[in-house]
Amino acid sequence: MKTLKIADGIHMLTLNVEEILFEGMWELANGVTINSYIVQGDKTAIIDGVIGWDGVPETFYKGLEEIGVDPQKIDYLIVNHMEPDHSGWISNFRKVKDDFTIICTEKAAKMVTSFYNEDKIKIVKEGDTLDLGKGKVLSFHPVPNVHWPDTMYTYERSTKTLFSCDMFGSFGMMGDHCFDDELTPEEVDFFESEGMRYYSNVMITFTPSVKKAIEKAKNLEVNTIAPSHGPVYRKNPQKIIDDYIRFARYAEGTGKNEVTILWGSMYGMTAKAIEHAESILKREGVKYNKLQMPLESESEMVATVFRSAGIIIAAPTYEYKLFPPVAAALNELGRKRITGKVAFRFGSYGWSGGAEKELKEIVERNKMNWDFIESVEFEGAPKEEHLAKVEAGVLELIKRMRDKVVE
Ligand code: FEO
């Protein structure tokens, strides 16, 4: 647990977390931070907390001690969002001190009660304020469905600091550098990449709400964005706002100038055509990523497809349907509402086809609205004529994805 000063009377406590399955399912290659913020006037408020694992609240109290905050003097716990990565310590805190008030939206209040049996709750609505004294005034701004329906921003008026919770967050653990102006160019790239992983794994389903939350942030005068995951933006908060605008566009079909090959092959027949597709991409100078299913982690798969303007699905028929690990990946992309990508599929079959039918079913069921180039299927190994069709398909993909590139 690390403590950092954001401004007079405002501190951040940040905890690196690794080797967890975030939300019980996302394997995070580079971990994540959980950030909490303390605002001190005459009264003291904590904005969000920490995950409620054994031993973690105690580390948190130690962090408070470091910045001279006695847990007994905390008056308010502001729950910007009830998900337990932020609120999991509430029951532990209630054992330490019994007379603090939880401040949250009505939707969060219901969950705080059902998850933690809490009842000392003050419900706030858009524009409500809390004067902590010594010039520190907090205002509250619900941003529902970012990422749960209960979420709100908290804004500190005197420093123009936006405590944005999940919004404007990123995966990836922080080292010595926690502010945007301290990050090296490599760290900037790292957090942009981890931001895309975070957005695509956790936030993407709520893209329409994220867009509304971006507008709400723009309407507040913001000097500093302090999210609950990832770096604090105090030099250029517009950078993370612009990133999120771009990420929302990636969810709707644009992407970086790269192709992702989502593939599986039982006995190497489809793989022969993949080799050919790769040679075309290399010849045309197009960057590409290869994701072999089921070997790739779900987190990486979703993030890589999300950020790519063009997708190649290379998978055979398996028992009259699409190769199951690739079908599962596509279903997940559909659940995440990744829409509008330009795509091209090819694959082998043995005694009958069927992959194509299931592909169409998945895309239609999930209303993915992907722009598919005509698929190429071949019985057994691909012949010259099939490889020529694969080449034509890849060239058409490159042509169509040009309009979709947003860097
Ligand atoms: Fe950081 Fe939606 O929890």
Tab-separated table of C-alpha atoms and ligand atoms in Angstrom:
chain	number	residue	atom	x	y	z
A	1	MET	CA	0.000	0.000	0.000
A	2	LYS	CA	1.417	3.345	-1.041
A	3	THR	CA	0.300	6.820	0.058
A	4	LEU	CA	0.599	9.944	-2.106
A	5	LYS	CA	-0.432	13.548	-1.692
A	6	ILE	CA	-2.724	14.862	-4.449
A	7	ALA	CA	-3.267	18.331	-2.914
A	8	ASP	CA	-3.450	19.893	0.539
A	9	GLY	CA	-5.943	17.733	2.435
A	10	ILE	CA	-6.285	15.155	-0.348
A	11	HIS	CA	-4.343	11.893	-0.368
A	12	MET	CA	-4.369	8.725	-2.389
A	13	LEU	CA	-3.806	5.237	-1.025
A	14	THR	CA	-2.978	2.739	-3.724
A	15	LEU	CA	-2.586	-1.012	-3.556
A	16	ASN	CA	-1.099	-3.238	-6.247
A	17	VAL	CA	-3.002	-6.475	-6.695
A	18	GLU	CA	-1.769	-9.394	-8.754
A	19	GLU	CA	-2.562	-13.040	-9.251
A	20	ILE	CA	-6.282	-12.550	-8.947
A	21	LEU	CA	-9.072	-13.371	-11.299
A	22	PHE	CA	-10.718	-9.954	-11.551
A	23	GLU	CA	-14.487	-10.351	-11.235
A	24	GLY	CA	-13.689	-14.015	-10.650
A	25	MET	CA	-12.847	-14.577	-14.323
A	26	TRP	CA	-10.311	-12.165	-15.856
A	27	GLU	CA	-6.734	-13.346	-15.658
A	28	LEU	CA	-4.758	-10.108	-15.469
A	29	ALA	CA	-1.302	-10.434	-17.010
A	30	ASN	CA	-0.086	-7.233	-15.349
A	31	GLY	CA	-2.291	-6.992	-12.263
A	32	VAL	CA	-4.297	-3.956	-11.231
A	33	THR	CA	-4.249	-1.167	-8.655
A	34	ILE	CA	-7.047	-0.367	-6.261
A	35	ASN	CA	-6.978	3.342	-5.392
A	36	SER	CA	-8.726	4.984	-2.486
A	37	TYR	CA	-8.809	8.719	-1.653
A	38	ILE	CA	-8.966	10.650	1.595
A	39	VAL	CA	-10.339	14.206	1.681
A	40	GLN	CA	-9.796	16.167	4.899
A	41	GLY	CA	-11.505	19.362	6.021
A	42	ASP	CA	-12.819	19.687	9.550
A	43	LYS	CA	-14.470	16.379	8.736
A	44	THR	CA	-12.783	13.482	6.971
A	45	ALA	CA	-14.134	11.450	4.091
A	46	ILE	CA	-12.800	8.343	2.386
A	47	ILE	CA	-13.781	7.913	-1.229
A	48	ASP	CA	-13.946	4.205	-2.053
A	49	GLY	CA	-11.869	1.670	-0.203
A	50	VAL	CA	-10.113	-1.570	-0.877
A	51	ILE	CA	-10.910	-5.136	-1.682
A	52	GLY	CA	-11.899	-7.055	1.423
A	53	TRP	CA	-9.330	-9.793	1.510
A	54	ASP	CA	-7.838	-11.104	4.707
A	55	GLY	CA	-5.126	-8.746	5.876
A	56	VAL	CA	-5.836	-6.052	3.303
A	57	PRO	CA	-7.931	-3.736	5.509
A	58	GLU	CA	-5.129	-3.802	8.089
A	59	THR	CA	-2.641	-2.698	5.412
A	60	PHE	CA	-5.110	0.030	4.534
A	61	TYR	CA	-5.275	1.260	8.141
A	62	LYS	CA	-1.473	1.332	8.199
A	63	GLY	CA	-1.568	3.539	5.077
A	64	LEU	CA	-4.009	5.879	6.808
A	65	GLU	CA	-1.647	6.072	9.766
A	66	GLU	CA	1.185	7.100	7.434
A	67	ILE	CA	-0.735	10.181	6.324
A	68	GLY	CA	-1.811	10.970	9.872
A	69	VAL	CA	-5.441	9.864	9.528
A	70	ASP	CA	-6.867	8.088	12.548
A	71	PRO	CA	-9.560	5.636	11.318
A	72	GLN	CA	-11.562	6.700	14.385
A	73	LYS	CA	-11.755	10.241	12.959
A	74	ILE	CA	-13.301	9.213	9.646
A	75	ASP	CA	-16.787	10.670	9.351
A	76	TYR	CA	-17.896	9.613	5.889
A	77	LEU	CA	-17.314	6.667	3.593
A	78	ILE	CA	-18.250	7.693	0.073
A	79	VAL	CA	-19.140	4.651	-1.988
A	80	ASN	CA	-18.831	5.798	-5.584
A	81	HIS	CA	-19.557	2.220	-6.647
A	82	MET	CA	-20.514	-0.757	-4.538
A	83	GLU	CA	-18.545	-3.462	-6.351
A	84	PRO	CA	-16.563	-5.236	-3.629
A	85	ASP	CA	-13.136	-4.390	-5.111
A	86	HIS	CA	-13.885	-0.953	-3.603
A	87	SER	CA	-16.293	-1.709	-0.789
A	88	GLY	CA	-15.131	-5.121	0.451
A	89	TRP	CA	-13.613	-3.662	3.619
A	90	ILE	CA	-16.825	-2.006	4.931
A	91	SER	CA	-17.707	-4.767	7.410
A	92	ASN	CA	-14.140	-4.783	8.708
A	93	PHE	CA	-14.202	-0.983	9.093
A	94	ARG	CA	-17.514	-1.165	10.963
A	95	LYS	CA	-15.737	-3.361	13.541
A	96	VAL	CA	-13.038	-0.692	13.958
A	97	LYS	CA	-15.417	2.275	14.164
A	98	ASP	CA	-19.173	2.268	14.445
A	99	ASP	CA	-20.262	5.841	13.797
A	100	PHE	CA	-19.465	6.691	10.213
A	101	THR	CA	-21.993	7.439	7.501
A	102	ILE	CA	-21.982	5.836	4.098
A	103	ILE	CA	-22.765	8.228	1.243
A	104	CYS	CA	-23.925	6.742	-2.043
A	105	THR	CA	-26.657	6.648	-4.678
A	106	GLU	CA	-30.008	5.011	-4.017
A	107	LYS	CA	-29.049	1.975	-6.118
A	108	ALA	CA	-25.784	1.555	-4.219
A	109	ALA	CA	-27.637	1.878	-0.897
A	110	LYS	CA	-29.759	-1.144	-1.709
A	111	MET	CA	-26.674	-3.209	-2.452
A	112	VAL	CA	-24.658	-1.914	0.510
A	113	THR	CA	-27.501	-3.185	2.669
A	114	SER	CA	-27.863	-6.538	0.921
A	115	PHE	CA	-24.132	-7.241	0.728
A	116	TYR	CA	-23.003	-5.848	4.097
A	117	ASN	CA	-26.183	-5.356	6.124
A	118	GLU	CA	-25.422	-1.634	6.450
A	119	ASP	CA	-28.087	0.926	7.363
A	120	LYS	CA	-26.223	4.124	8.289
A	121	ILE	CA	-26.540	5.440	4.778
A	122	LYS	CA	-27.155	8.891	3.307
A	123	ILE	CA	-28.473	8.753	-0.246
A	124	VAL	CA	-27.317	11.490	-2.630
A	125	LYS	CA	-28.618	12.691	-5.976
A	126	GLU	CA	-27.169	14.715	-8.859
A	127	GLY	CA	-25.578	17.948	-7.611
A	128	ASP	CA	-25.949	17.247	-3.876
A	129	THR	CA	-23.009	18.564	-1.861
A	130	LEU	CA	-21.149	17.759	1.328
A	131	ASP	CA	-19.171	20.546	3.009
A	132	LEU	CA	-16.268	19.007	4.931
A	133	GLY	CA	-15.011	22.401	6.169
A	134	LYS	CA	-11.688	24.152	5.479
A	135	GLY	CA	-12.830	24.850	1.916
A	136	LYS	CA	-13.331	21.223	0.941
A	137	VAL	CA	-16.734	20.780	-0.674
A	138	LEU	CA	-17.695	17.557	-2.410
A	139	SER	CA	-20.455	17.266	-4.985
A	140	PHE	CA	-21.995	14.043	-6.297
A	141	HIS	CA	-22.865	13.132	-9.870
A	142	PRO	CA	-24.409	9.750	-10.703
A	143	VAL	CA	-23.067	7.997	-13.808
A	144	PRO	CA	-25.321	4.923	-13.885
A	145	ASN	CA	-24.056	1.727	-15.528
A	146	VAL	CA	-20.417	2.695	-15.315
A	147	HIS	CA	-19.855	-0.074	-14.569
A	148	TRP	CA	-22.753	-1.093	-12.312
A	149	PRO	CA	-26.051	0.833	-12.101
A	150	ASP	CA	-25.077	2.445	-8.781
A	151	THR	CA	-21.985	4.372	-9.846
A	152	MET	CA	-21.397	8.092	-9.271
A	153	TYR	CA	-18.604	10.617	-9.613
A	154	THR	CA	-17.479	12.605	-6.585
A	155	TYR	CA	-16.032	16.056	-7.368
A	156	GLU	CA	-13.999	18.246	-5.013
A	157	ARG	CA	-14.690	21.864	-5.865
A	158	SER	CA	-11.690	23.766	-4.485
A	159	THR	CA	-9.121	21.589	-6.292
A	160	LYS	CA	-11.397	20.637	-9.229
A	161	THR	CA	-10.585	16.980	-8.639
A	162	LEU	CA	-12.843	14.347	-10.181
A	163	PHE	CA	-12.886	11.051	-8.286
A	164	SER	CA	-14.162	8.985	-11.174
A	165	CYS	CA	-14.111	5.457	-9.709
A	166	ASP	CA	-14.058	2.811	-12.503
A	167	MET	CA	-14.465	5.470	-15.189
A	168	PHE	CA	-11.106	6.534	-16.719
A	169	GLY	CA	-9.453	3.566	-14.994
A	170	SER	CA	-6.875	1.122	-16.250
A	171	PHE	CA	-5.503	-2.302	-15.389
A	172	GLY	CA	-1.766	-2.656	-14.728
A	173	MET	CA	0.131	-2.256	-11.483
A	174	MET	CA	1.865	1.040	-10.743
A	175	GLY	CA	5.517	1.203	-9.776
A	176	ASP	CA	7.100	4.401	-8.482
A	177	HIS	CA	5.124	6.581	-10.879
A	178	CYS	CA	1.439	7.172	-10.123
A	179	PHE	CA	0.845	10.594	-11.762
A	180	ASP	CA	0.606	11.149	-15.515
A	181	ASP	CA	3.424	13.723	-15.498
A	182	GLU	CA	5.804	11.185	-13.940
A	183	LEU	CA	5.185	8.365	-16.415
A	184	THR	CA	7.971	7.466	-18.842
A	185	PRO	CA	6.975	7.047	-22.517
A	186	GLU	CA	7.076	3.260	-21.963
A	187	GLU	CA	4.751	3.600	-18.977
A	188	VAL	CA	2.386	5.809	-20.993
A	189	ASP	CA	2.204	3.028	-23.619
A	190	PHE	CA	1.814	0.409	-20.893
A	191	PHE	CA	-1.160	2.162	-19.295
A	192	GLU	CA	-2.755	2.863	-22.647
A	193	SER	CA	-2.540	-0.823	-23.468
A	194	GLU	CA	-3.753	-1.818	-20.001
A	195	GLY	CA	-6.507	0.799	-20.345
A	196	MET	CA	-7.711	-1.020	-23.463
A	197	ARG	CA	-7.578	-4.344	-21.636
A	198	TYR	CA	-9.591	-2.833	-18.773
A	199	TYR	CA	-12.126	-1.141	-21.038
A	200	SER	CA	-12.665	-4.254	-23.159
A	201	ASN	CA	-12.823	-6.697	-20.235
A	202	VAL	CA	-14.902	-4.684	-17.778
A	203	MET	CA	-16.475	-1.546	-19.267
A	204	ILE	CA	-17.266	-2.279	-22.886
A	205	THR	CA	-20.751	-3.706	-22.379
A	206	PHE	CA	-21.723	-0.326	-20.949
A	207	THR	CA	-20.331	1.797	-23.796
A	208	PRO	CA	-23.548	3.884	-24.232
A	209	SER	CA	-23.380	4.795	-20.514
A	210	VAL	CA	-19.638	5.463	-20.739
A	211	LYS	CA	-20.329	7.988	-23.496
A	212	LYS	CA	-22.828	9.795	-21.248
A	213	ALA	CA	-20.274	9.753	-18.413
A	214	ILE	CA	-17.669	11.305	-20.733
A	215	GLU	CA	-20.107	14.161	-21.432
A	216	LYS	CA	-20.751	14.582	-17.707
A	217	ALA	CA	-17.021	14.852	-17.043
A	218	LYS	CA	-16.677	17.440	-19.802
A	219	ASN	CA	-19.348	19.574	-18.115
A	220	LEU	CA	-17.383	19.727	-14.889
A	221	GLU	CA	-14.290	21.901	-14.740
A	222	VAL	CA	-11.664	19.252	-14.101
A	223	ASN	CA	-8.024	19.835	-13.194
A	224	THR	CA	-7.315	16.312	-11.953
A	225	ILE	CA	-8.885	12.941	-12.716
A	226	ALA	CA	-8.367	10.467	-9.893
A	227	PRO	CA	-9.755	7.038	-10.853
A	228	SER	CA	-9.981	3.973	-8.635
A	229	HIS	CA	-7.723	1.894	-10.900
A	230	GLY	CA	-4.528	3.181	-12.539
A	231	PRO	CA	-2.678	6.502	-12.694
A	232	VAL	CA	-3.940	9.928	-11.597
A	233	TYR	CA	-4.106	12.526	-14.391
A	234	ARG	CA	-3.141	15.940	-13.019
A	235	LYS	CA	-1.102	17.400	-15.892
A	236	ASN	CA	-3.319	16.416	-18.793
A	237	PRO	CA	-6.688	14.939	-17.763
A	238	GLN	CA	-7.861	15.432	-21.337
A	239	LYS	CA	-5.525	12.549	-22.376
A	240	ILE	CA	-7.573	9.907	-20.535
A	241	ILE	CA	-10.852	11.517	-21.646
A	242	ASP	CA	-9.665	11.308	-25.266
A	243	ASP	CA	-8.534	7.703	-24.745
A	244	TYR	CA	-11.975	6.776	-23.462
A	245	ILE	CA	-13.658	8.525	-26.412
A	246	ARG	CA	-11.456	6.387	-28.696
A	247	PHE	CA	-12.121	3.180	-26.734
A	248	ALA	CA	-15.876	3.742	-27.042
A	249	ARG	CA	-15.351	3.992	-30.816
A	250	TYR	CA	-13.318	0.750	-30.852
A	251	ALA	CA	-16.307	-0.968	-29.217
A	252	GLU	CA	-18.381	0.132	-32.197
A	253	GLY	CA	-16.095	-1.209	-34.922
A	254	THR	CA	-13.108	1.057	-35.377
A	255	GLY	CA	-9.636	0.014	-34.211
A	256	LYS	CA	-5.924	0.382	-34.548
A	257	ASN	CA	-4.344	-0.341	-37.905
A	258	GLU	CA	-3.874	-4.021	-37.133
A	259	VAL	CA	-5.463	-7.359	-37.887
A	260	THR	CA	-6.130	-10.068	-35.339
A	261	ILE	CA	-6.207	-13.680	-36.454
A	262	LEU	CA	-8.471	-15.596	-34.093
A	263	TRP	CA	-7.706	-19.188	-34.911
A	264	GLY	CA	-7.843	-22.862	-34.123
A	265	SER	CA	-6.822	-25.889	-36.137
A	266	MET	CA	-7.275	-29.566	-35.292
A	267	TYR	CA	-4.767	-31.243	-37.602
A	268	GLY	CA	-3.031	-28.360	-39.370
A	269	MET	CA	-5.234	-28.014	-42.490
A	270	THR	CA	-6.698	-24.621	-41.529
A	271	ALA	CA	-3.212	-23.688	-40.262
A	272	LYS	CA	-1.828	-24.050	-43.818
A	273	ALA	CA	-4.220	-21.342	-44.997
A	274	ILE	CA	-3.285	-19.185	-41.996
A	275	GLU	CA	0.369	-19.323	-43.052
A	276	HIS	CA	-0.685	-18.065	-46.452
A	277	ALA	CA	-2.799	-15.256	-44.936
A	278	GLU	CA	0.165	-14.230	-42.800
A	279	SER	CA	2.435	-14.050	-45.851
A	280	ILE	CA	-0.061	-11.681	-47.495
A	281	LEU	CA	-0.302	-9.474	-44.392
A	282	LYS	CA	3.508	-9.341	-44.209
A	283	ARG	CA	3.803	-8.527	-47.891
A	284	GLU	CA	1.257	-5.720	-47.501
A	285	GLY	CA	3.015	-4.382	-44.385
A	286	VAL	CA	-0.003	-4.825	-42.093
A	287	LYS	CA	0.639	-5.495	-38.427
A	288	TYR	CA	-1.147	-8.579	-37.134
A	289	ASN	CA	-1.693	-10.549	-33.934
A	290	LYS	CA	-2.293	-14.295	-33.733
A	291	LEU	CA	-4.519	-15.697	-31.010
A	292	GLN	CA	-4.739	-19.469	-30.881
A	293	MET	CA	-7.843	-20.660	-29.134
A	294	PRO	CA	-8.185	-22.155	-26.577
A	295	LEU	CA	-4.616	-21.345	-25.510
A	296	GLU	CA	-5.105	-17.573	-25.209
A	297	SER	CA	-6.507	-16.054	-22.027
A	298	GLU	CA	-9.989	-14.593	-22.340
A	299	SER	CA	-8.707	-11.215	-21.127
A	300	GLU	CA	-6.061	-11.023	-23.859
A	301	MET	CA	-8.392	-12.330	-26.536
A	302	VAL	CA	-11.113	-9.746	-25.874
A	303	ALA	CA	-8.596	-6.884	-25.556
A	304	THR	CA	-6.753	-7.759	-28.770
A	305	VAL	CA	-9.859	-8.173	-30.922
A	306	PHE	CA	-11.310	-4.971	-29.394
A	307	ARG	CA	-8.356	-2.836	-30.443
A	308	SER	CA	-8.018	-4.278	-33.989
A	309	ALA	CA	-9.708	-2.773	-37.028
A	310	GLY	CA	-9.684	-6.074	-38.954
A	311	ILE	CA	-10.433	-9.604	-37.760
A	312	ILE	CA	-9.608	-12.928	-39.430
A	313	ILE	CA	-11.446	-15.939	-38.074
A	314	ALA	CA	-9.596	-19.060	-39.118
A	315	ALA	CA	-11.307	-22.151	-37.796
A	316	PRO	CA	-12.537	-25.499	-39.126
A	317	THR	CA	-15.825	-27.308	-38.837
A	318	TYR	CA	-16.015	-29.553	-35.788
A	319	GLU	CA	-18.917	-31.982	-35.454
A	320	TYR	CA	-21.088	-29.985	-37.905
A	321	LYS	CA	-20.379	-26.691	-36.129
A	322	LEU	CA	-17.673	-24.050	-35.700
A	323	PHE	CA	-14.503	-25.210	-33.905
A	324	PRO	CA	-15.747	-24.877	-30.283
A	325	PRO	CA	-12.957	-22.744	-28.741
A	326	VAL	CA	-13.329	-20.177	-31.532
A	327	ALA	CA	-17.138	-20.322	-31.257
A	328	ALA	CA	-16.801	-19.674	-27.505
A	329	ALA	CA	-14.493	-16.722	-28.162
A	330	LEU	CA	-16.950	-15.234	-30.666
A	331	ASN	CA	-19.815	-15.688	-28.236
A	332	GLU	CA	-17.810	-13.812	-25.600
A	333	LEU	CA	-17.073	-10.991	-28.072
A	334	GLY	CA	-20.817	-10.860	-28.783
A	335	ARG	CA	-21.692	-10.744	-25.079
A	336	LYS	CA	-19.237	-7.863	-24.747
A	337	ARG	CA	-21.080	-6.100	-27.580
A	338	ILE	CA	-18.058	-5.610	-29.791
A	339	THR	CA	-19.876	-4.539	-32.926
A	340	GLY	CA	-19.123	-3.403	-36.460
A	341	LYS	CA	-15.714	-5.015	-37.040
A	342	VAL	CA	-14.570	-5.887	-40.573
A	343	ALA	CA	-13.998	-9.664	-40.669
A	344	PHE	CA	-13.056	-12.567	-42.922
A	345	ARG	CA	-13.356	-16.289	-42.181
A	346	PHE	CA	-11.800	-19.347	-43.725
A	347	GLY	CA	-11.456	-22.926	-42.573
A	348	SER	CA	-11.301	-26.604	-43.410
A	349	TYR	CA	-13.965	-29.298	-43.121
A	350	GLY	CA	-13.805	-33.080	-43.299
A	351	TRP	CA	-16.994	-34.955	-44.105
A	352	SER	CA	-19.328	-31.957	-44.025
A	353	GLY	CA	-19.441	-28.225	-43.377
A	354	GLY	CA	-21.397	-26.491	-40.609
A	355	ALA	CA	-18.954	-23.932	-39.197
A	356	GLU	CA	-20.306	-21.184	-41.394
A	357	LYS	CA	-23.894	-21.748	-40.261
A	358	GLU	CA	-22.937	-21.478	-36.597
A	359	LEU	CA	-20.773	-18.403	-37.234
A	360	LYS	CA	-23.774	-16.623	-38.757
A	361	GLU	CA	-25.997	-17.711	-35.850
A	362	ILE	CA	-23.556	-16.305	-33.276
A	363	VAL	CA	-23.165	-13.012	-35.106
A	364	GLU	CA	-26.913	-12.598	-35.571
A	365	ARG	CA	-27.900	-13.712	-32.075
A	366	ASN	CA	-25.509	-11.203	-30.535
A	367	LYS	CA	-26.426	-8.423	-33.016
A	368	MET	CA	-22.728	-7.968	-33.728
A	369	ASN	CA	-23.282	-6.386	-37.129
A	370	TRP	CA	-19.770	-7.358	-38.322
A	371	ASP	CA	-18.974	-6.631	-41.956
A	372	PHE	CA	-18.009	-10.093	-43.291
A	373	ILE	CA	-16.144	-10.706	-46.493
A	374	GLU	CA	-17.308	-13.919	-48.210
A	375	SER	CA	-15.853	-16.915	-46.379
A	376	VAL	CA	-13.561	-19.529	-47.927
A	377	GLU	CA	-14.091	-23.176	-46.986
A	378	PHE	CA	-12.119	-26.162	-48.242
A	379	GLU	CA	-12.427	-29.929	-47.893
A	380	GLY	CA	-9.307	-31.230	-46.159
A	381	ALA	CA	-6.166	-29.321	-47.094
A	382	PRO	CA	-6.422	-26.001	-48.969
A	383	LYS	CA	-5.533	-26.231	-52.688
A	384	GLU	CA	-4.061	-23.464	-54.847
A	385	GLU	CA	-7.517	-22.205	-55.769
A	386	HIS	CA	-8.452	-21.900	-52.077
A	387	LEU	CA	-5.228	-20.100	-51.201
A	388	ALA	CA	-5.912	-17.644	-54.034
A	389	LYS	CA	-9.350	-16.985	-52.513
A	390	VAL	CA	-7.781	-16.527	-49.072
A	391	GLU	CA	-5.394	-13.976	-50.562
A	392	ALA	CA	-8.286	-12.114	-52.208
A	393	GLY	CA	-10.189	-12.153	-48.891
A	394	VAL	CA	-7.237	-10.782	-46.942
A	395	LEU	CA	-6.698	-8.016	-49.520
A	396	GLU	CA	-10.396	-7.073	-49.345
A	397	LEU	CA	-10.186	-7.037	-45.530
A	398	ILE	CA	-7.219	-4.659	-45.669
A	399	LYS	CA	-9.115	-2.428	-48.086
A	400	ARG	CA	-12.328	-2.296	-46.025
A	401	MET	CA	-10.593	-1.778	-42.678
A	402	ARG	CA	-8.881	1.405	-43.905
A	403	ASP	CA	-12.043	3.390	-43.141
A	404	LYS	CA	-12.142	1.925	-39.641
A	405	VAL	CA	-8.661	2.873	-38.431
A	406	VAL	CA	-8.528	5.296	-35.482
A	407	GLU	CA	-5.161	5.544	-33.738
B	1	FEO	FE1	-13.514	-1.315	-9.831
B	1	FEO	FE2	-16.612	-2.030	-11.128
B	1	FEO	O1	-15.202	-2.127	-9.873
